[in-house]
Tab-separated table of C-alpha atoms in Angstrom:
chain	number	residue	atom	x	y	z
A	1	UNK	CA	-41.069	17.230	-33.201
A	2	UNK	CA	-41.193	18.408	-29.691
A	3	UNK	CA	-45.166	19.212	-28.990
A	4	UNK	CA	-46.244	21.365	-26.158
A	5	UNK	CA	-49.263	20.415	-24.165
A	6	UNK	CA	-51.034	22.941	-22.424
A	7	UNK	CA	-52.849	21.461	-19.791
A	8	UNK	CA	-55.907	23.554	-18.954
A	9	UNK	CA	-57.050	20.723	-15.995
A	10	UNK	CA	-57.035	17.832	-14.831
A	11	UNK	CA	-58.709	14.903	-14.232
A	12	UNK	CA	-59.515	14.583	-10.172
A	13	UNK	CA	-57.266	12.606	-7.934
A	14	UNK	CA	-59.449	10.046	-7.427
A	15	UNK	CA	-60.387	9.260	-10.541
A	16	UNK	CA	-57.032	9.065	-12.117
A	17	UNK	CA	-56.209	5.619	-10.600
A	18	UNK	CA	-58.493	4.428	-13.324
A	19	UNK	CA	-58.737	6.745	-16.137
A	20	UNK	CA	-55.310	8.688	-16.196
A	21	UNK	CA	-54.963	12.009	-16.135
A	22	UNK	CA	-55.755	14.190	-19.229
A	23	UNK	CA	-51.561	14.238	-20.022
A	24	UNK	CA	-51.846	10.341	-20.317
A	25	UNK	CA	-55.217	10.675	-22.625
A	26	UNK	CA	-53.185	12.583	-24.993
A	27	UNK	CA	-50.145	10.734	-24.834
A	28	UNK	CA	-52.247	7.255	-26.047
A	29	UNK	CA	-54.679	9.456	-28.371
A	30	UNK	CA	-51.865	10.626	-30.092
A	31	UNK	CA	-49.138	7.741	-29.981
A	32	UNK	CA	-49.986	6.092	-33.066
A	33	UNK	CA	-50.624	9.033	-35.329
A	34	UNK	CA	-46.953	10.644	-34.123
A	35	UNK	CA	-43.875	9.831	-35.745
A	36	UNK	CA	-41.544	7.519	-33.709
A	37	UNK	CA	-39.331	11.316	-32.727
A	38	UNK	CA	-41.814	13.122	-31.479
A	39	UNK	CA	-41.634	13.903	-27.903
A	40	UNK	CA	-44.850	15.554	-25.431
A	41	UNK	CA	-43.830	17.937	-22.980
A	42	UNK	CA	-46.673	19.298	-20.721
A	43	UNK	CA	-47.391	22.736	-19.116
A	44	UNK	CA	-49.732	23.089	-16.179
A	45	UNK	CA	-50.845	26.310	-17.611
A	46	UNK	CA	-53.557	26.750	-14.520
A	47	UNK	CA	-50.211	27.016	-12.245
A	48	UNK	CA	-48.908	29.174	-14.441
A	49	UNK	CA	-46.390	26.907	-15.935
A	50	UNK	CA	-45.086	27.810	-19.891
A	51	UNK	CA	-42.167	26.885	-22.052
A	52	UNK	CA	-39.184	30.069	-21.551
A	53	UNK	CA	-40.628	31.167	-25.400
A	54	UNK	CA	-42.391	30.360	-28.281
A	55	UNK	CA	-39.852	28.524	-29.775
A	56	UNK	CA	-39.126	25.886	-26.929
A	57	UNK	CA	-41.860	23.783	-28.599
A	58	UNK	CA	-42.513	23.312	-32.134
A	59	UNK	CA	-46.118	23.115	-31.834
A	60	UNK	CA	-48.430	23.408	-29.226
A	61	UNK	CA	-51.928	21.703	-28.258
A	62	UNK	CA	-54.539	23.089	-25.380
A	63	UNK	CA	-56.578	20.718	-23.846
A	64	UNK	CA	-60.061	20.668	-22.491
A	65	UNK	CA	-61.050	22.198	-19.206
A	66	UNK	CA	-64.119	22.702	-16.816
A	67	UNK	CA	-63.282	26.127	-17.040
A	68	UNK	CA	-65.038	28.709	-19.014
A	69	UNK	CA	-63.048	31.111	-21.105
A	70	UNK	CA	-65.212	33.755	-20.440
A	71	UNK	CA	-64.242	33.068	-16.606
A	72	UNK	CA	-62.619	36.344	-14.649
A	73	UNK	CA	-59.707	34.019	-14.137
A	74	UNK	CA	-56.243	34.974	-14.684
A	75	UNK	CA	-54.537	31.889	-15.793
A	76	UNK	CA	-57.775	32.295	-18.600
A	77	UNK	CA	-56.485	35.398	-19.412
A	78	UNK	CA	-52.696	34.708	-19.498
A	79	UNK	CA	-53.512	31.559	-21.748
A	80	UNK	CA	-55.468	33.998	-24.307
A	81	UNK	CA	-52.544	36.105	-23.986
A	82	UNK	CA	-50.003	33.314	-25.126
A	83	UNK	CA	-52.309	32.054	-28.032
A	84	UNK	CA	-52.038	35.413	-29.452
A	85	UNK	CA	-48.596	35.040	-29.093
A	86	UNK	CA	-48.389	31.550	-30.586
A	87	UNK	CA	-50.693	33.352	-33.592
A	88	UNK	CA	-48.492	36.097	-33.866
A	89	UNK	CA	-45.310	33.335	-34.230
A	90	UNK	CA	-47.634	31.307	-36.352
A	91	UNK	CA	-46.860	28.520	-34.416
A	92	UNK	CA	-48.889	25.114	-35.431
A	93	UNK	CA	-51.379	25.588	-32.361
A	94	UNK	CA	-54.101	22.794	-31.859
A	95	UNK	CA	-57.019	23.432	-29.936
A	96	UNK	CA	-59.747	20.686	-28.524
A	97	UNK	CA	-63.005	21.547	-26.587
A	98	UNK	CA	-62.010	24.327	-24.136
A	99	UNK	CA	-58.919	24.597	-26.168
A	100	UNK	CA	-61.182	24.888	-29.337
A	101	UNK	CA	-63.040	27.811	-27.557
A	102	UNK	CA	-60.451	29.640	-25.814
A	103	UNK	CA	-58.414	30.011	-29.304
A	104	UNK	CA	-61.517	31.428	-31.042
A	105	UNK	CA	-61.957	33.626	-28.046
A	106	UNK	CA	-58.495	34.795	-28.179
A	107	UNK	CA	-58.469	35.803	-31.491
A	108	UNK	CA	-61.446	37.884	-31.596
A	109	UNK	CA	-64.355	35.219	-31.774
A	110	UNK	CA	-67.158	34.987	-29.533
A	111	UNK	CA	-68.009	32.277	-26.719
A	112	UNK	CA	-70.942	31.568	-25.089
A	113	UNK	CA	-73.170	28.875	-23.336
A	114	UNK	CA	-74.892	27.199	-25.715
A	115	UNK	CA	-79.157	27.921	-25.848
A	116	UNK	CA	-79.221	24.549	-26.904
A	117	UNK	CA	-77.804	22.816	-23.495
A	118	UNK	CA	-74.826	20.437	-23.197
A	119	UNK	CA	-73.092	18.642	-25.670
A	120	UNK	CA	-72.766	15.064	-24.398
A	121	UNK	CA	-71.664	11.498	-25.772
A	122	UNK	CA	-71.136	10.873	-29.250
A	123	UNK	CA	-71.819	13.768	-31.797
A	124	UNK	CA	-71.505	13.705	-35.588
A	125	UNK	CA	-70.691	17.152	-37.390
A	126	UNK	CA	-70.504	17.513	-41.179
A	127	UNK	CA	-67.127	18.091	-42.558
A	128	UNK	CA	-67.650	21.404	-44.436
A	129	UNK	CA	-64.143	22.150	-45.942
A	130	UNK	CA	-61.298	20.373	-46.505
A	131	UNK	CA	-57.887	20.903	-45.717
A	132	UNK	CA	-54.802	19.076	-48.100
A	133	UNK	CA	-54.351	17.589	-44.393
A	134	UNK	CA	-57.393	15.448	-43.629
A	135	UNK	CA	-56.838	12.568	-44.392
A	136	UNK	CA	-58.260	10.110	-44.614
A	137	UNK	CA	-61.171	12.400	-46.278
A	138	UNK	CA	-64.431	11.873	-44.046
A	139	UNK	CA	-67.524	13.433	-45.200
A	140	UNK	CA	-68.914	13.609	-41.566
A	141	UNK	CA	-66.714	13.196	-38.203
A	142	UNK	CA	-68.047	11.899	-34.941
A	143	UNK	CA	-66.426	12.073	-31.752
A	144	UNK	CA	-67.087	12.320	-27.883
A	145	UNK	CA	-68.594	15.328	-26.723
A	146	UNK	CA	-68.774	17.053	-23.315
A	147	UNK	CA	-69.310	20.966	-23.089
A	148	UNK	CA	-72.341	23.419	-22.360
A	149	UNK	CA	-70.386	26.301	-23.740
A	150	UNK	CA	-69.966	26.976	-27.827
A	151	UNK	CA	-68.219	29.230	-30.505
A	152	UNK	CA	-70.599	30.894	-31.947
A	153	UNK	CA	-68.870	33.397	-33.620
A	154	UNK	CA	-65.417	32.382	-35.696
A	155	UNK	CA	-62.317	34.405	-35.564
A	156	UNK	CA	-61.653	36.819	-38.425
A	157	UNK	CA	-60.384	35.035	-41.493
A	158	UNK	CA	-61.284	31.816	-39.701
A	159	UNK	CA	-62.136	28.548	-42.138
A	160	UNK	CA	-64.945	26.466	-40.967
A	161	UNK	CA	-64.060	23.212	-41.300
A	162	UNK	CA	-66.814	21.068	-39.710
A	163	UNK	CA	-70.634	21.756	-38.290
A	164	UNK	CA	-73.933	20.789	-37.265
A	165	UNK	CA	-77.309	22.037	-36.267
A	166	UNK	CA	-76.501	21.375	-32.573
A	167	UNK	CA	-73.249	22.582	-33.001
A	168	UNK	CA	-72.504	25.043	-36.301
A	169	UNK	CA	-68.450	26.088	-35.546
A	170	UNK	CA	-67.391	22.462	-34.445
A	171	UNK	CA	-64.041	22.820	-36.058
A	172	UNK	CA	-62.063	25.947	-37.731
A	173	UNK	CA	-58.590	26.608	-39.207
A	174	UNK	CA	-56.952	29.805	-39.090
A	175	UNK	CA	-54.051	30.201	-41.673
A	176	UNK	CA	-51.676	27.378	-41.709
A	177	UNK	CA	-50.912	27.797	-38.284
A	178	UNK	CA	-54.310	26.882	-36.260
A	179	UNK	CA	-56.571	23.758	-35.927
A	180	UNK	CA	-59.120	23.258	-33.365
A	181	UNK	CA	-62.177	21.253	-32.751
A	182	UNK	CA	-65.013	20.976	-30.484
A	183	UNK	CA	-65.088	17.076	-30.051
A	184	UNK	CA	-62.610	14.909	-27.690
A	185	UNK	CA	-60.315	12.260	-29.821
A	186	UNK	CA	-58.286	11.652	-26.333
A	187	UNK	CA	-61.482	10.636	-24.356
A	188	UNK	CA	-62.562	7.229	-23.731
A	189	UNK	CA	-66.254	5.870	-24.012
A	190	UNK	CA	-65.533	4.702	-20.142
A	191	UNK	CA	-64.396	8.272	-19.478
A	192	UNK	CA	-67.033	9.852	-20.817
A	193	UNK	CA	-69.986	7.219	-19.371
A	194	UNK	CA	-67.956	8.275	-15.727
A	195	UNK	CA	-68.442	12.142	-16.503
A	196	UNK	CA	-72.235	11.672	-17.710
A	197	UNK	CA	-73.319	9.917	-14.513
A	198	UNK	CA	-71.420	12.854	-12.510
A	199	UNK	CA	-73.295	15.007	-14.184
A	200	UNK	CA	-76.615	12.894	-14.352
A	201	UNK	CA	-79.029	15.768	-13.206
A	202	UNK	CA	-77.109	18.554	-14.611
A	203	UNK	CA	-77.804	17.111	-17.869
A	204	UNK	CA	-81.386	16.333	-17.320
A	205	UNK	CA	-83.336	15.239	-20.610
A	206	UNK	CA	-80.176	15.101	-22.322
A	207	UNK	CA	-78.646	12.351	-20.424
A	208	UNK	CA	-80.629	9.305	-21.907
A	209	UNK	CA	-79.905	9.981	-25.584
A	210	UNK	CA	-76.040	10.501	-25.062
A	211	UNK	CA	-75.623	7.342	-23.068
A	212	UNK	CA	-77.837	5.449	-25.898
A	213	UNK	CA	-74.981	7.408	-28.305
A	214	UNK	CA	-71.939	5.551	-26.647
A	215	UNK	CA	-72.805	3.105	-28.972
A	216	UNK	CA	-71.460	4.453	-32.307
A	217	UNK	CA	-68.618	4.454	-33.773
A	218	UNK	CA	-66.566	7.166	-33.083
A	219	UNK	CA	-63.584	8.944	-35.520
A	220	UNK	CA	-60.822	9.359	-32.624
A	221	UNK	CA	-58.356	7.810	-34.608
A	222	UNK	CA	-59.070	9.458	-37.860
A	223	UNK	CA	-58.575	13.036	-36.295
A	224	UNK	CA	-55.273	12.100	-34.668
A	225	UNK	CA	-54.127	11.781	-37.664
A	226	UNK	CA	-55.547	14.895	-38.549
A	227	UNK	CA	-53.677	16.264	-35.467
A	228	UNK	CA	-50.797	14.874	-36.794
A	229	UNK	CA	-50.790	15.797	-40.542
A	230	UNK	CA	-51.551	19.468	-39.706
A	231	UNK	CA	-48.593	19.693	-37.602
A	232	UNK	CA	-46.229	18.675	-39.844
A	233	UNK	CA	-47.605	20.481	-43.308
């Protein structure tokens, strides 16, 4: 399986020395739960950069961003424009975080910043619904978390697969064709810990509880699998 990585940022140049840059997150996130034939091929989709067609790739997976999708940018807007594509091909599309947002947004959903304030560190969401996909069942999922913005309105025909009071559209299917979640399974605790203290005083009161949350355990693995499954049913 050739899988399509649509690379909505990147990690800055002088951090990547010691974290990696999001393509190399991915590649180890996902390296266990792949088959031994599958192959990643990125796309710098902020420089514009996309496979020739739909078809290139056999699935596809957007990554998280700084970004906003409600941003006046046009890479933002050509991305949408492909997802609908990809949804029109019913290509196996993954989305994570920004990813997670940007495919709601594309296909008629609504995004906003959350009232609530950021979502930081480690965050447990009910699973909701189950797909014949995730397995290992899990009642609840908990992964890294690091976004102000949130779904808050699913695409038509959307299934809600995961939630929480903080969070309520954490995860969602769409047909056989779409997966995305809110949550990071290619971040590290390290990673996340780095972006926190970045962002010490934009996240104010919520800073103290999501460092204190680095230590749980965290399902990374478990929804790489996921990942995986769902690409291949």
């Amino acid at each position: 399986m050739r899988l399509g990585i649509l690379q909505a940022d990147h990690v800055d140049p002088e951090c990547r020395a010691r974290f990696g840059d999001y393509a190399d997150m991915f590649t180890v996130a996902l390296g266990d739960a792949l088959d031994s034939c599958s192959s990643l091929e990125f796309f710098d989709v902020r420089r514009g950069l996309y496979p020739d067609q739909v078809g290139d790739c056999d699935a596809y997976l957007i990554t998280g961003s700084r970004a906003s999708v409600y941003d006046d940018e046009p890479w933002i807007a050509r991305l949408k424009d492909f997802v609908r594509e990809l949804a029109d091909a019913r290509a196996k599309t993954v989305g994570v975080c920004f990813g997670h947002q940007l495919a709601a947004a594309a296909l008629g959903g609504f995004v906003r910043k959350a009232a609530v304030g950021w979502g930081v560190g480690v965050h447990t969401w009910a699973v909701v619904h189950d797909e014949p996909w995730m397995l290992p069942r899990l009642g609840e999922i908990r992964l890294l978390a690091s976004h102000q913005d949130q779904v808050e309105t699913l695409p038509h025909g959307a299934r809600l697969l995961a939630a929480s009071e903080f969070c309520p559209h954490a995860a969602f299917a769409v047909g056989n064709h779409l997966f995305a979640v809110q949550g990071h399974p290619e971040f590290t605790r390290d990673y996340a810990r780095f972006l926190m203290c970045r962002r010490r005083v934009q996240l104010g009161g919520a800073f103290g509880p999501a460092m204190r949350s680095l230590d749980k355990p965290t399902d990374e693995a478990v929804v790489a699998q996921w990942i995986a499954a769902f690409l291949v049913a």
